[in-house]
Coordinates of N, CA and C in Angstrom, one line a residue:
X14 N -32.5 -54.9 -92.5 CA -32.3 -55.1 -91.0 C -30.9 -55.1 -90.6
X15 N -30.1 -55.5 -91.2 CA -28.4 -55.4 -91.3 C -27.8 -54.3 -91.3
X16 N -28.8 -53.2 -92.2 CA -27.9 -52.4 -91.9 C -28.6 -51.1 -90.9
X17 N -29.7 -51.7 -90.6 CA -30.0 -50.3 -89.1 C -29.2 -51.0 -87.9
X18 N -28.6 -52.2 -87.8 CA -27.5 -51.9 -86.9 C -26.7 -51.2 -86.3
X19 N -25.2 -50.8 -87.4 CA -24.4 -49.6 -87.0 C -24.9 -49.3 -86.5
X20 N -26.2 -48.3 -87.3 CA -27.4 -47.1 -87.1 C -27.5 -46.8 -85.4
X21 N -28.5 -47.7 -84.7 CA -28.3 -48.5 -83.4 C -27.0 -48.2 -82.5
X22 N -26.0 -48.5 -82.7 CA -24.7 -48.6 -82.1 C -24.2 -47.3 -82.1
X23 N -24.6 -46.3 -83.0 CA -24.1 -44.8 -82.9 C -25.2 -43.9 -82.3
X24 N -26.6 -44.4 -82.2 CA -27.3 -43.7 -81.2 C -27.1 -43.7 -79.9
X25 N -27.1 -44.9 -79.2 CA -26.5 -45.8 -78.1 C -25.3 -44.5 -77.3
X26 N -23.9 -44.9 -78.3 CA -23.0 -44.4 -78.2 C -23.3 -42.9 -77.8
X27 N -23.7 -41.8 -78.8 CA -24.2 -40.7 -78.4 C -25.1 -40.2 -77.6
X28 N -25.8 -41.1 -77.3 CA -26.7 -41.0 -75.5 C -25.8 -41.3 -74.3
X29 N -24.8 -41.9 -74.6 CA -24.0 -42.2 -73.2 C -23.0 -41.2 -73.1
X30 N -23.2 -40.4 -74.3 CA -21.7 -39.0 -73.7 C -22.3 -38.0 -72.5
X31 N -23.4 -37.6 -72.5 CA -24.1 -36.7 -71.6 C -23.6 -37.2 -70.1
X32 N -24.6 -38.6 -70.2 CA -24.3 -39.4 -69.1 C -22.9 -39.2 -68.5
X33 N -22.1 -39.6 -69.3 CA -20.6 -39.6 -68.7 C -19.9 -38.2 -67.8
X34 N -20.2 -37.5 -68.9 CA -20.2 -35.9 -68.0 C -21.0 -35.7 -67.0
X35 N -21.7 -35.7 -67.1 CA -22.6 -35.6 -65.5 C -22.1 -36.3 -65.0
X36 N -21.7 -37.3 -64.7 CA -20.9 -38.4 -63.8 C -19.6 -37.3 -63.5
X37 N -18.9 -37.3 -64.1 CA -17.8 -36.7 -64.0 C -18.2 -35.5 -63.4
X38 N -19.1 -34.5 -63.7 CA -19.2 -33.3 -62.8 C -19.3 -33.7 -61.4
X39 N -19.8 -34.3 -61.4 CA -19.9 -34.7 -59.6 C -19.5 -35.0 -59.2
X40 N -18.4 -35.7 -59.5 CA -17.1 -36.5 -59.4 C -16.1 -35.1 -58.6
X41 N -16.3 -34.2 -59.6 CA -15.9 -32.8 -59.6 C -16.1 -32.4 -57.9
X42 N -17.5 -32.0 -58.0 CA -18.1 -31.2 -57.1 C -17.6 -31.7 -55.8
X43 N -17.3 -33.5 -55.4 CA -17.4 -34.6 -54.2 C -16.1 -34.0 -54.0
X44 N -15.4 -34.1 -54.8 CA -13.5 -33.5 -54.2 C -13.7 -32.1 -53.7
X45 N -14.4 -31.2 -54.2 CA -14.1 -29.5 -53.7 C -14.8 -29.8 -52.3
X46 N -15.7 -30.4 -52.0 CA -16.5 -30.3 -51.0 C -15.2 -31.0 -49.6
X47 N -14.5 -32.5 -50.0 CA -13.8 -32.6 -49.1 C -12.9 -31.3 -48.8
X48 N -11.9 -30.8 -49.7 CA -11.3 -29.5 -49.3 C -12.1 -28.7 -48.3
X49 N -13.3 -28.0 -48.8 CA -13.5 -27.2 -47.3 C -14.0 -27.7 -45.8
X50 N -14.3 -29.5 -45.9 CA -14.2 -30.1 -44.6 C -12.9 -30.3 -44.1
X51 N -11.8 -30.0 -44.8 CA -10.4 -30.1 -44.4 C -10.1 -28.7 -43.6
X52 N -10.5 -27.5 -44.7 CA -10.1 -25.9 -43.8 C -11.3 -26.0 -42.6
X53 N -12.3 -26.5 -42.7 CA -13.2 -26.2 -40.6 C -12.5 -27.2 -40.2
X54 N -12.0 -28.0 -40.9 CA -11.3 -29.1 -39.6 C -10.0 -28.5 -38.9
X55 N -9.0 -27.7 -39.9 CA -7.8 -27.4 -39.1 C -8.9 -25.7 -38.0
X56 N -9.3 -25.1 -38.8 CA -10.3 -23.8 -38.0 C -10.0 -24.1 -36.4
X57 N -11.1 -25.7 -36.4 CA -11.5 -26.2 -35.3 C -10.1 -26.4 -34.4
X58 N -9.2 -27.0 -34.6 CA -8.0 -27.3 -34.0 C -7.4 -25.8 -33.6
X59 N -7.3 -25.1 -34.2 CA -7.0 -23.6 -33.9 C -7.4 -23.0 -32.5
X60 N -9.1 -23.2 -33.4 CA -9.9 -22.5 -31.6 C -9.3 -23.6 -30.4
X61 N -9.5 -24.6 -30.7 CA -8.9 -25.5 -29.7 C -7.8 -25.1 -28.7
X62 N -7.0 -25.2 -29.6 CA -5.6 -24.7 -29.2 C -5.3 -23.0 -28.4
X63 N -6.1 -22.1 -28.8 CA -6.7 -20.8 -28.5 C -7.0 -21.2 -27.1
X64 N -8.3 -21.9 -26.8 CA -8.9 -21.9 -25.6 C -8.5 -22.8 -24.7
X65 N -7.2 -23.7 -25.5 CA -6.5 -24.6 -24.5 C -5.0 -23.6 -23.8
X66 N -4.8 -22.4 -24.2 CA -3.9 -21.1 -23.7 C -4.6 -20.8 -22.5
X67 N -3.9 -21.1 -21.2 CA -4.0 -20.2 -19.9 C -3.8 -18.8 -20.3
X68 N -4.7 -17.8 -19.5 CA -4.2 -16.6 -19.4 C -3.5 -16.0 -18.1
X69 N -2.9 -14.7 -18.3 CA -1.4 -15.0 -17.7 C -1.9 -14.6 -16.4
X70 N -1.8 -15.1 -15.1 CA -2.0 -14.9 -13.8 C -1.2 -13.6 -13.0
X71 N -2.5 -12.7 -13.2 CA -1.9 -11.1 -12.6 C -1.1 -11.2 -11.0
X72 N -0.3 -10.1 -11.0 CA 1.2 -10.4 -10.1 C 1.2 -8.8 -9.7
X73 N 1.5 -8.9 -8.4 CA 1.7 -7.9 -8.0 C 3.2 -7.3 -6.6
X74 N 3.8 -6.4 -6.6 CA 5.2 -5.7 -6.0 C 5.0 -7.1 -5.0
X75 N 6.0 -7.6 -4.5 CA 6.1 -7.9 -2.9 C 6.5 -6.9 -2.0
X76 N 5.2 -7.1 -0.8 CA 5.6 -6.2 0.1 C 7.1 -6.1 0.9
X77 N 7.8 -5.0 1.0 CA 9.5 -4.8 1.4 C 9.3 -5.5 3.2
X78 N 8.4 -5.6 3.7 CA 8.5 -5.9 5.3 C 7.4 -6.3 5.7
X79 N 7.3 -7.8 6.2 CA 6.7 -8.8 6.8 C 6.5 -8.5 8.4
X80 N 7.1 -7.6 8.8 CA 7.1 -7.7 10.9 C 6.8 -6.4 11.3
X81 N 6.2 -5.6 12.2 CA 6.8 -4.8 12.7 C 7.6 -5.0 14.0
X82 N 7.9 -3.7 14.6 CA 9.0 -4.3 15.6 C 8.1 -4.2 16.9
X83 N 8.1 -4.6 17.6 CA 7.1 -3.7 19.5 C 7.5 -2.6 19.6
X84 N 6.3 -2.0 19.4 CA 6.2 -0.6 19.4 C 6.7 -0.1 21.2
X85 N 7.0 0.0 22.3 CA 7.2 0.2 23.0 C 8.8 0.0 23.3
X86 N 9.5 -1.0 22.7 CA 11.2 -0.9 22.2 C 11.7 -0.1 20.9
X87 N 10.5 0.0 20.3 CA 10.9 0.6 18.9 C 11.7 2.1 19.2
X88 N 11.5 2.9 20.2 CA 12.7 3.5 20.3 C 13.1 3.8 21.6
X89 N 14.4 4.2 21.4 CA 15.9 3.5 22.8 C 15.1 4.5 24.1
X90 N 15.1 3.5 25.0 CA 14.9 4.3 26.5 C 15.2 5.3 26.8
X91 N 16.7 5.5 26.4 CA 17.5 7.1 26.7 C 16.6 8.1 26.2
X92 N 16.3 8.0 25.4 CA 15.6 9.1 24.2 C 14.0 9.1 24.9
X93 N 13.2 7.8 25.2 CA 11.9 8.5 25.5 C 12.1 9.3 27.8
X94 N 13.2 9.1 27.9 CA 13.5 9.4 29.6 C 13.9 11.2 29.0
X95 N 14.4 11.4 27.8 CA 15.1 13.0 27.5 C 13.9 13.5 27.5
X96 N 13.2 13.2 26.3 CA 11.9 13.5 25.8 C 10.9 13.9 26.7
X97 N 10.6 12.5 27.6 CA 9.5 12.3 28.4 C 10.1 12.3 30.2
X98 N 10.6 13.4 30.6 CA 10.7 13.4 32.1 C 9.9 12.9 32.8
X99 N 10.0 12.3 33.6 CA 9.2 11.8 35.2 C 8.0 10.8 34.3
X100 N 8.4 10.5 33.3 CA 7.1 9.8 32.4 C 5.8 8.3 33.7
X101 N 5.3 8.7 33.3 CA 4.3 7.8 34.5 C 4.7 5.8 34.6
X102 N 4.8 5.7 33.2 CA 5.2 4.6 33.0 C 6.5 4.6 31.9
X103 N 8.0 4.4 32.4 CA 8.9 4.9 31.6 C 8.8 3.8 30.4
X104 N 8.6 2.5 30.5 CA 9.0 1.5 29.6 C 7.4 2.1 28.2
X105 N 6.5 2.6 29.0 CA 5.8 3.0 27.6 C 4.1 1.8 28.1
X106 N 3.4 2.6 27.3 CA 2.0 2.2 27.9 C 1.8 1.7 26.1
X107 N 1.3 0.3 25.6 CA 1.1 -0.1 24.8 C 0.0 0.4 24.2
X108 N -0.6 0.5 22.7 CA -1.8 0.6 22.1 C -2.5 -0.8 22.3
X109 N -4.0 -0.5 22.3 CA -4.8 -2.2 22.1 C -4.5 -2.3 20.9
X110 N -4.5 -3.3 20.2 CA -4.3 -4.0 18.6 C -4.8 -5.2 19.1
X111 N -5.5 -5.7 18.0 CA -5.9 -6.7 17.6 C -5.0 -7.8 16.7
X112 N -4.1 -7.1 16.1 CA -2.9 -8.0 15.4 C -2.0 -6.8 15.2
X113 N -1.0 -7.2 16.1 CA 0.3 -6.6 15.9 C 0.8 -6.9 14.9
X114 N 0.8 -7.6 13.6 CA 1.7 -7.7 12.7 C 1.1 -6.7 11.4
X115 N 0.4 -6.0 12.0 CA -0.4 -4.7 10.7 C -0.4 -3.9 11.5
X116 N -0.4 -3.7 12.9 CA -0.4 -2.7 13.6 C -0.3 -2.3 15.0
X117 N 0.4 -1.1 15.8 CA 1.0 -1.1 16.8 C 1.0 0.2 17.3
X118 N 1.4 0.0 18.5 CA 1.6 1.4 19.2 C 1.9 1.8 20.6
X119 N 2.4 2.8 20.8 CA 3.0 3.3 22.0 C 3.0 4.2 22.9
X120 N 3.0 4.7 24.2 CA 2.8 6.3 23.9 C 3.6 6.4 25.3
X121 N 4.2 7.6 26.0 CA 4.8 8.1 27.0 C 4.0 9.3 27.5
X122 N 4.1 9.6 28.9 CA 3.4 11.1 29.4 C 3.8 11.4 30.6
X123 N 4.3 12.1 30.8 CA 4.6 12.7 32.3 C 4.8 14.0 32.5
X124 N 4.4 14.7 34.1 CA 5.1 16.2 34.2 C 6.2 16.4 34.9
X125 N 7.1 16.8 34.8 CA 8.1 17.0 35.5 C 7.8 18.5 36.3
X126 N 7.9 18.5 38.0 CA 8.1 19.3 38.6 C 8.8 20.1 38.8
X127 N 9.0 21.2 38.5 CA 10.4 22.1 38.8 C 10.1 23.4 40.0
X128 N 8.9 22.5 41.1 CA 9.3 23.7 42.1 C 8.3 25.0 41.6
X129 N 9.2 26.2 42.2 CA 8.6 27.5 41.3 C 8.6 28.1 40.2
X130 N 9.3 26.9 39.3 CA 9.4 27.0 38.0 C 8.6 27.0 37.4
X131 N 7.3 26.2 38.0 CA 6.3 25.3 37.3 C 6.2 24.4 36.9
X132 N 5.6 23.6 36.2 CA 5.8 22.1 35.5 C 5.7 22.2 34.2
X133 N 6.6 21.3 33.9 CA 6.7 20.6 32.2 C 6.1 19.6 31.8
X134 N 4.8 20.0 31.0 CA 4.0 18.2 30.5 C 4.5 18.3 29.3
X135 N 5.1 16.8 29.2 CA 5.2 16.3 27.9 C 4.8 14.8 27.5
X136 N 4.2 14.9 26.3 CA 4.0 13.7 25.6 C 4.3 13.2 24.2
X137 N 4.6 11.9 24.2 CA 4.9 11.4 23.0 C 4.5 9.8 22.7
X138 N 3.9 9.5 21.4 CA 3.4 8.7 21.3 C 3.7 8.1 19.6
X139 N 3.8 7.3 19.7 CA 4.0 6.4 18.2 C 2.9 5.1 17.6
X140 N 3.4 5.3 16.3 CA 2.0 4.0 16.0 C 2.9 3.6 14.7
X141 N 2.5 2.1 14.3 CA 3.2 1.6 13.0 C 1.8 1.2 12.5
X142 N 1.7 1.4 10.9 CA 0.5 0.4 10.2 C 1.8 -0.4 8.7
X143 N 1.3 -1.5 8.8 CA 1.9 -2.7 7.6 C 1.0 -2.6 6.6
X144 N 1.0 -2.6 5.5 CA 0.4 -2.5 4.4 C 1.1 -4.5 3.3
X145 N 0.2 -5.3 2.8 CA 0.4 -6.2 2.8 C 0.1 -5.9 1.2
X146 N 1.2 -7.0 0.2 CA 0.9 -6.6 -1.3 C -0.5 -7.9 -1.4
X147 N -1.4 -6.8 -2.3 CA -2.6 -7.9 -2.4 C -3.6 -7.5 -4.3
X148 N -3.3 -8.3 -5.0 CA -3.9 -8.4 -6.9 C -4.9 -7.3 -6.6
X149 N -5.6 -7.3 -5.6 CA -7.2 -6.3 -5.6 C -6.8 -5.0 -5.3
X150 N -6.2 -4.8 -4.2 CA -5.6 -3.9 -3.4 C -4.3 -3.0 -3.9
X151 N -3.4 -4.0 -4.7 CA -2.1 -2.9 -5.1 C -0.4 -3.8 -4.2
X152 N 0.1 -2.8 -4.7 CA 1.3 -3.4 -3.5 C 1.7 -2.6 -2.0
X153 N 2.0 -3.2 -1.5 CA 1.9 -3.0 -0.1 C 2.7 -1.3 0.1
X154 N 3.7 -0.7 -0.8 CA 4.6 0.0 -0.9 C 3.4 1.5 -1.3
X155 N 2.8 1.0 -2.7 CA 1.7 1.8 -3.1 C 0.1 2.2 -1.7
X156 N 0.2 1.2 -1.1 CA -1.1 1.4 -0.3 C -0.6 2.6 1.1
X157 N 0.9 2.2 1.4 CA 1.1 2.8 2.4 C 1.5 4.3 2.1
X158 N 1.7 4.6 0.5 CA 2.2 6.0 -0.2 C 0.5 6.5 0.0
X159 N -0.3 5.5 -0.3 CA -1.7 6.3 -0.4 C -2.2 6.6 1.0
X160 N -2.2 5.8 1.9 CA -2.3 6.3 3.4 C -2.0 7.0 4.3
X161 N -0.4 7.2 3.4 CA 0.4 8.5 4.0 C -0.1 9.6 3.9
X162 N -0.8 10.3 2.5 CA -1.4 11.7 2.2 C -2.7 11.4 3.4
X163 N -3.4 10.3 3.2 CA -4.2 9.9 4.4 C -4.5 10.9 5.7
X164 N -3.0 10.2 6.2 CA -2.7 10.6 7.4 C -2.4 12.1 7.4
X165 N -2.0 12.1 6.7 CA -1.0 13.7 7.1 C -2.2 14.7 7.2
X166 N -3.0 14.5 6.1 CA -4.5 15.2 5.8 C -5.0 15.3 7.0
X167 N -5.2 14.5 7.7 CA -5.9 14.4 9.2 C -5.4 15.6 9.6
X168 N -3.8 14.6 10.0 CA -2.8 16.2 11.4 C -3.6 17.6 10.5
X169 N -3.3 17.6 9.1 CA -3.4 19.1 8.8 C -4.8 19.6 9.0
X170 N -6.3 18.6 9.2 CA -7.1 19.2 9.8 C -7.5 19.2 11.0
X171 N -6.3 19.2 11.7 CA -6.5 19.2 13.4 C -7.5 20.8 14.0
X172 N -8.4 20.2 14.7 CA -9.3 21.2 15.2 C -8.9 22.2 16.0
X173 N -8.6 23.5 16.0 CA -8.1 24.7 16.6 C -7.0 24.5 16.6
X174 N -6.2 23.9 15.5 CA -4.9 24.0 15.5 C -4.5 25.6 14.9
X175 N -3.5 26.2 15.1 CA -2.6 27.7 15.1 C -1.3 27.5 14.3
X176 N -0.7 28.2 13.9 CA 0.0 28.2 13.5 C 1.2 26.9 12.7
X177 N 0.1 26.5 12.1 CA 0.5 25.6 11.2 C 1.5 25.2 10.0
X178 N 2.2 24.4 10.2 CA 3.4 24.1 8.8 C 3.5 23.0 8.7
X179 N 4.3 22.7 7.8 CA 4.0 21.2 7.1 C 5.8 21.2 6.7
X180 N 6.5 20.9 6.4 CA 7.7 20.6 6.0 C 8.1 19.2 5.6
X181 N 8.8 18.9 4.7 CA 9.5 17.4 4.5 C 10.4 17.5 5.3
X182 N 11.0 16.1 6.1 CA 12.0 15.9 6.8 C 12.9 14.6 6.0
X183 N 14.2 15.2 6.0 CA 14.8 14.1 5.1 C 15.4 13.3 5.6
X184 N 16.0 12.2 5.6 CA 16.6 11.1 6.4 C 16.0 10.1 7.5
X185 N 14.7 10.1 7.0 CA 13.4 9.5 8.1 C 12.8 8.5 6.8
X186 N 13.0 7.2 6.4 CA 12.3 6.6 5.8 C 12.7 7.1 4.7
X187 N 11.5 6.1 3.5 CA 11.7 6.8 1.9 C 11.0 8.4 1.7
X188 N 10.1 8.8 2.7 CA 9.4 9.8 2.4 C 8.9 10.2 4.2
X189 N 8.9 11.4 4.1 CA 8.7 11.7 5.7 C 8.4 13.4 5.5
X190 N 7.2 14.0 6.4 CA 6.7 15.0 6.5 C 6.6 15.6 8.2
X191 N 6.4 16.5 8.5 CA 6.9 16.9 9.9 C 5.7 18.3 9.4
X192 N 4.6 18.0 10.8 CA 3.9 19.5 10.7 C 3.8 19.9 11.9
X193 N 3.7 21.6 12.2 CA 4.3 21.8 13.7 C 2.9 22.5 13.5
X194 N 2.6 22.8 14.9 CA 1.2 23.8 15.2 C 0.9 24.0 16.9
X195 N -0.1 24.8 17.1 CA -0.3 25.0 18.5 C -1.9 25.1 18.7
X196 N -1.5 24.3 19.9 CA -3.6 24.1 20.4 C -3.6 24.4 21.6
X197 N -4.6 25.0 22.0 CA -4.8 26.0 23.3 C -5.5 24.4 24.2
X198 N -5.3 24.1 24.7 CA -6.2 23.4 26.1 C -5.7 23.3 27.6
X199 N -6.7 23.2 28.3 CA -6.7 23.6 29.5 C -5.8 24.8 30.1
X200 N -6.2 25.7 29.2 CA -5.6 27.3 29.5 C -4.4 27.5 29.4
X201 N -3.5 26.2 28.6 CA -2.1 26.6 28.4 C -2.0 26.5 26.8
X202 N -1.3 26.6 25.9 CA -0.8 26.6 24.7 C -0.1 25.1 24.6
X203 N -0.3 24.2 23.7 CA 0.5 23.0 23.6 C 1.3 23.0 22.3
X204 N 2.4 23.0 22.2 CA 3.3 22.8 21.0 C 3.3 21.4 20.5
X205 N 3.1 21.0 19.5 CA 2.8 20.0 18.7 C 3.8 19.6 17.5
X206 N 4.6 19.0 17.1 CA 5.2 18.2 16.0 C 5.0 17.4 16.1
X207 N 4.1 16.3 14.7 CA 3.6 15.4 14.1 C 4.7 15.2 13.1
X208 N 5.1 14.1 12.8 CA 5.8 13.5 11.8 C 4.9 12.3 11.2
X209 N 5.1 12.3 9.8 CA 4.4 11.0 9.2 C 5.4 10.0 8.5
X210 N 6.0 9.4 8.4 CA 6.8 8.9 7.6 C 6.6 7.5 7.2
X211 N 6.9 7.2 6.0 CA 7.1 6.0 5.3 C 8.5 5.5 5.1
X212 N 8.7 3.9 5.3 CA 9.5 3.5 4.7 C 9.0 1.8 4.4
X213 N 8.9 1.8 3.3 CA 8.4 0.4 2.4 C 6.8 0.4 2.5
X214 N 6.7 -0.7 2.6 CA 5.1 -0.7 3.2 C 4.7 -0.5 4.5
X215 N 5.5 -0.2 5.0 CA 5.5 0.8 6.3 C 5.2 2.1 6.8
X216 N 3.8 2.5 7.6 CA 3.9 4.0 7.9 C 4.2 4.1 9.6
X217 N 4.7 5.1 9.6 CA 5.2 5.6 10.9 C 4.5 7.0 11.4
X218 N 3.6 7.0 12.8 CA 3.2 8.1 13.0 C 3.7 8.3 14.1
X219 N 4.3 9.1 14.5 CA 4.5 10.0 15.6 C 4.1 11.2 16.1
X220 N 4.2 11.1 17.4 CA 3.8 13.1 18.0 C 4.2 13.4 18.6
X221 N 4.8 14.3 18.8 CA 5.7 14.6 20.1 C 4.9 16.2 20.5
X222 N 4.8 16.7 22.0 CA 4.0 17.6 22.3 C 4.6 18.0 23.5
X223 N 4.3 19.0 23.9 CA 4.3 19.2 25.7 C 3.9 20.7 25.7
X224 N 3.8 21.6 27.3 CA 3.3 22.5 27.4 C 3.7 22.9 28.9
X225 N 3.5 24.3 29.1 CA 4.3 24.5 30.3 C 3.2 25.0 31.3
X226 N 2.7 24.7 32.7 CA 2.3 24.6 33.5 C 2.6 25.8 34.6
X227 N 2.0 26.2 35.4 CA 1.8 27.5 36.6 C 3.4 28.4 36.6
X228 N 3.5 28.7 35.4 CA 4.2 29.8 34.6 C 5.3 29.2 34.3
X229 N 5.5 28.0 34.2 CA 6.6 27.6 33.1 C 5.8 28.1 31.5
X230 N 7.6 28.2 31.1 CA 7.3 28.9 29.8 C 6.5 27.6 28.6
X231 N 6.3 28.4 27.9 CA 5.8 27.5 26.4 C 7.1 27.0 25.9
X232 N 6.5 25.3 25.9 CA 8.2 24.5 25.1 C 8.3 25.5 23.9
X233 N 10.0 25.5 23.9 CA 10.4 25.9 22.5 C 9.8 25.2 20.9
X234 N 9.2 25.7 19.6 CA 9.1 24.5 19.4 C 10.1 23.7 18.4
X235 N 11.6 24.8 18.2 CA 12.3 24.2 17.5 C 12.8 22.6 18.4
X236 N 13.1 22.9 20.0 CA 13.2 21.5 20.3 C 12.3 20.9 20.3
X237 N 10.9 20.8 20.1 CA 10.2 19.9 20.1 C 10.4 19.1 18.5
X238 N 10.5 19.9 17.6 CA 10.3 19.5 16.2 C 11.8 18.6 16.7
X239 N 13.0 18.8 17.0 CA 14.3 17.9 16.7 C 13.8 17.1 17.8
X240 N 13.1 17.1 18.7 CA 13.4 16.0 19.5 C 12.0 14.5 18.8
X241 N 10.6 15.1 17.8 CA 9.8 14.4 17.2 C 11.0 13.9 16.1
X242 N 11.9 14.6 15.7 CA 12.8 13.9 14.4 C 13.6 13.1 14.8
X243 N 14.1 12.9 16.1 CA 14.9 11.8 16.5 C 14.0 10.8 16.6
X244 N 12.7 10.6 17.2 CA 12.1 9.5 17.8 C 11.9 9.2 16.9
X245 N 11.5 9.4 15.6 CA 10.6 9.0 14.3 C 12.1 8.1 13.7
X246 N 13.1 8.6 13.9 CA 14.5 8.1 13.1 C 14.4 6.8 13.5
X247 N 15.1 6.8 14.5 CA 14.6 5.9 15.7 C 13.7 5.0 15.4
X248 N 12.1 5.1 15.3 CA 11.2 4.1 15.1 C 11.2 3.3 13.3
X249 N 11.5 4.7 12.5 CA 11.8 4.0 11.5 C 12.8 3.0 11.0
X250 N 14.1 2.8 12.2 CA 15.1 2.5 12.3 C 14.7 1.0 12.6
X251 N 14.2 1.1 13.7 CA 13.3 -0.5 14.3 C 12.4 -1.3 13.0
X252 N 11.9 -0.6 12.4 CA 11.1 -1.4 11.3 C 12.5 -2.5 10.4
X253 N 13.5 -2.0 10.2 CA 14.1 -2.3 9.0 C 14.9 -3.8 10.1
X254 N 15.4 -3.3 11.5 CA 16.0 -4.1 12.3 C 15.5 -5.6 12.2
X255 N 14.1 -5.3 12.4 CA 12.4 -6.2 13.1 C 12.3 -7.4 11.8
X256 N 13.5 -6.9 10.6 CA 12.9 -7.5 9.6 C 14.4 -8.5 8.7
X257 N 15.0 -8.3 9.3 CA 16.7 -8.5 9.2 C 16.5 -9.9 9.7

């Protein structure tokens, strides 16, 4: 009996090695496992930080001009009395608008009597549109470049218009076009120059026209075209004043 003791104490002994390693493996496994709740925890802080980033708040040109000017001062008296003889109302007959600060307008008309000469009708009329910079819309500079082909497109499909041209005119705004033509009504010939011009978010339309009555001759239409190029100067000139 004394000596299955040891015997005893080295069985013992070699049943508890297994044991010990398996303890220890898991011991193992419990650390690896913290590590990867450490990498989703920084993950997490990342996305966080990601979705706590504003994104950047789209921006667009500021429009060059806030006013227009009154269209009925917008250009000098002398010039609509040259233009517009015996005009019915010399100071200028206003357009309706609804808000003059996007849009305006003017116009002059009269015949001048010359006796056995016949009469001279002429007219001239102006209009401003404001273009405002807007994230949906563009900038105010871009809307009125797009409105300008717009417009001009119209004049160039004017109904029984004749002898038709289109020309750039320089020193009228950033961009300015000038188209001349002829339309037959009430049995006389009318000479026509249309100018369109831009300057900023600003467009400028003008017309200048007239026609000669019980055998007055047909206006020239080189002076009509220089006398539509002054008035447009002129109104483009008032935008930039209106805004000073």
């Amino acid at each position: 009996m004394q000596r299955s003791a040891p015997r005893l104490t080295r069985i013992l002994a070699a049943a508890a090695v297994p044991v010990m390693l398996v303890v220890a493996g898991c011991s193992s496994d419990t650390g690896s496992g913290s590590g990867s709740g450490d990498t989703g925890a920084a993950q997490g802080k990342a996305t966080a930080t990601a979705a706590a980033t504003p994104s950047p708040t789209p921006t667009v040109e500021p429009a060059k001009f806030a006013k227009l000017p009154p269209a009925c001062k917008a250009i000098a008296a002398k010039t609509t009395a040259s233009l517009v003889p015996k005009a019915k109302n010399e100071k200028g007959t206003a357009a309706a608008s609804t808000d003059l600060s996007h849009r305006g307008g003017c116009s002059w008309n009269g015949l001048e009597d010359k006796g056995v000469k016949g009469s001279q009708y002429r007219w001239l009329d102006v209009s401003f549109y404001r273009y405002d910079s807007e994230v949906s819309l563009g900038s105010g500079q871009a809307r009125a470049q797009e409105n300008f082909a717009k417009e001009l497109g119209k004049i160039q499909a004017t109904t029984g218009a004749k002898k038709m041209s289109t020309t750039s005119t320089t020193g009228v705004g950033d961009e300015a076009k000038t188209v001349t033509y002829t339309v037959k009504k009430t049995g006389e010939d009318f000479v026509y120059a249309s100018v369109v011009a831009r300057t900023g978010n600003v467009l400028v339309l003008l017309s200048y026209n007239g026609a000669g009555y019980a055998g007055a001759p047909t206006p020239d239409a080189k002076k009509i075209v220089a006398g539509a190029t002054k008035a447009a100067k002129e109104a483009v000139a008032a935008v930039a004043a209106a805004n000073k």
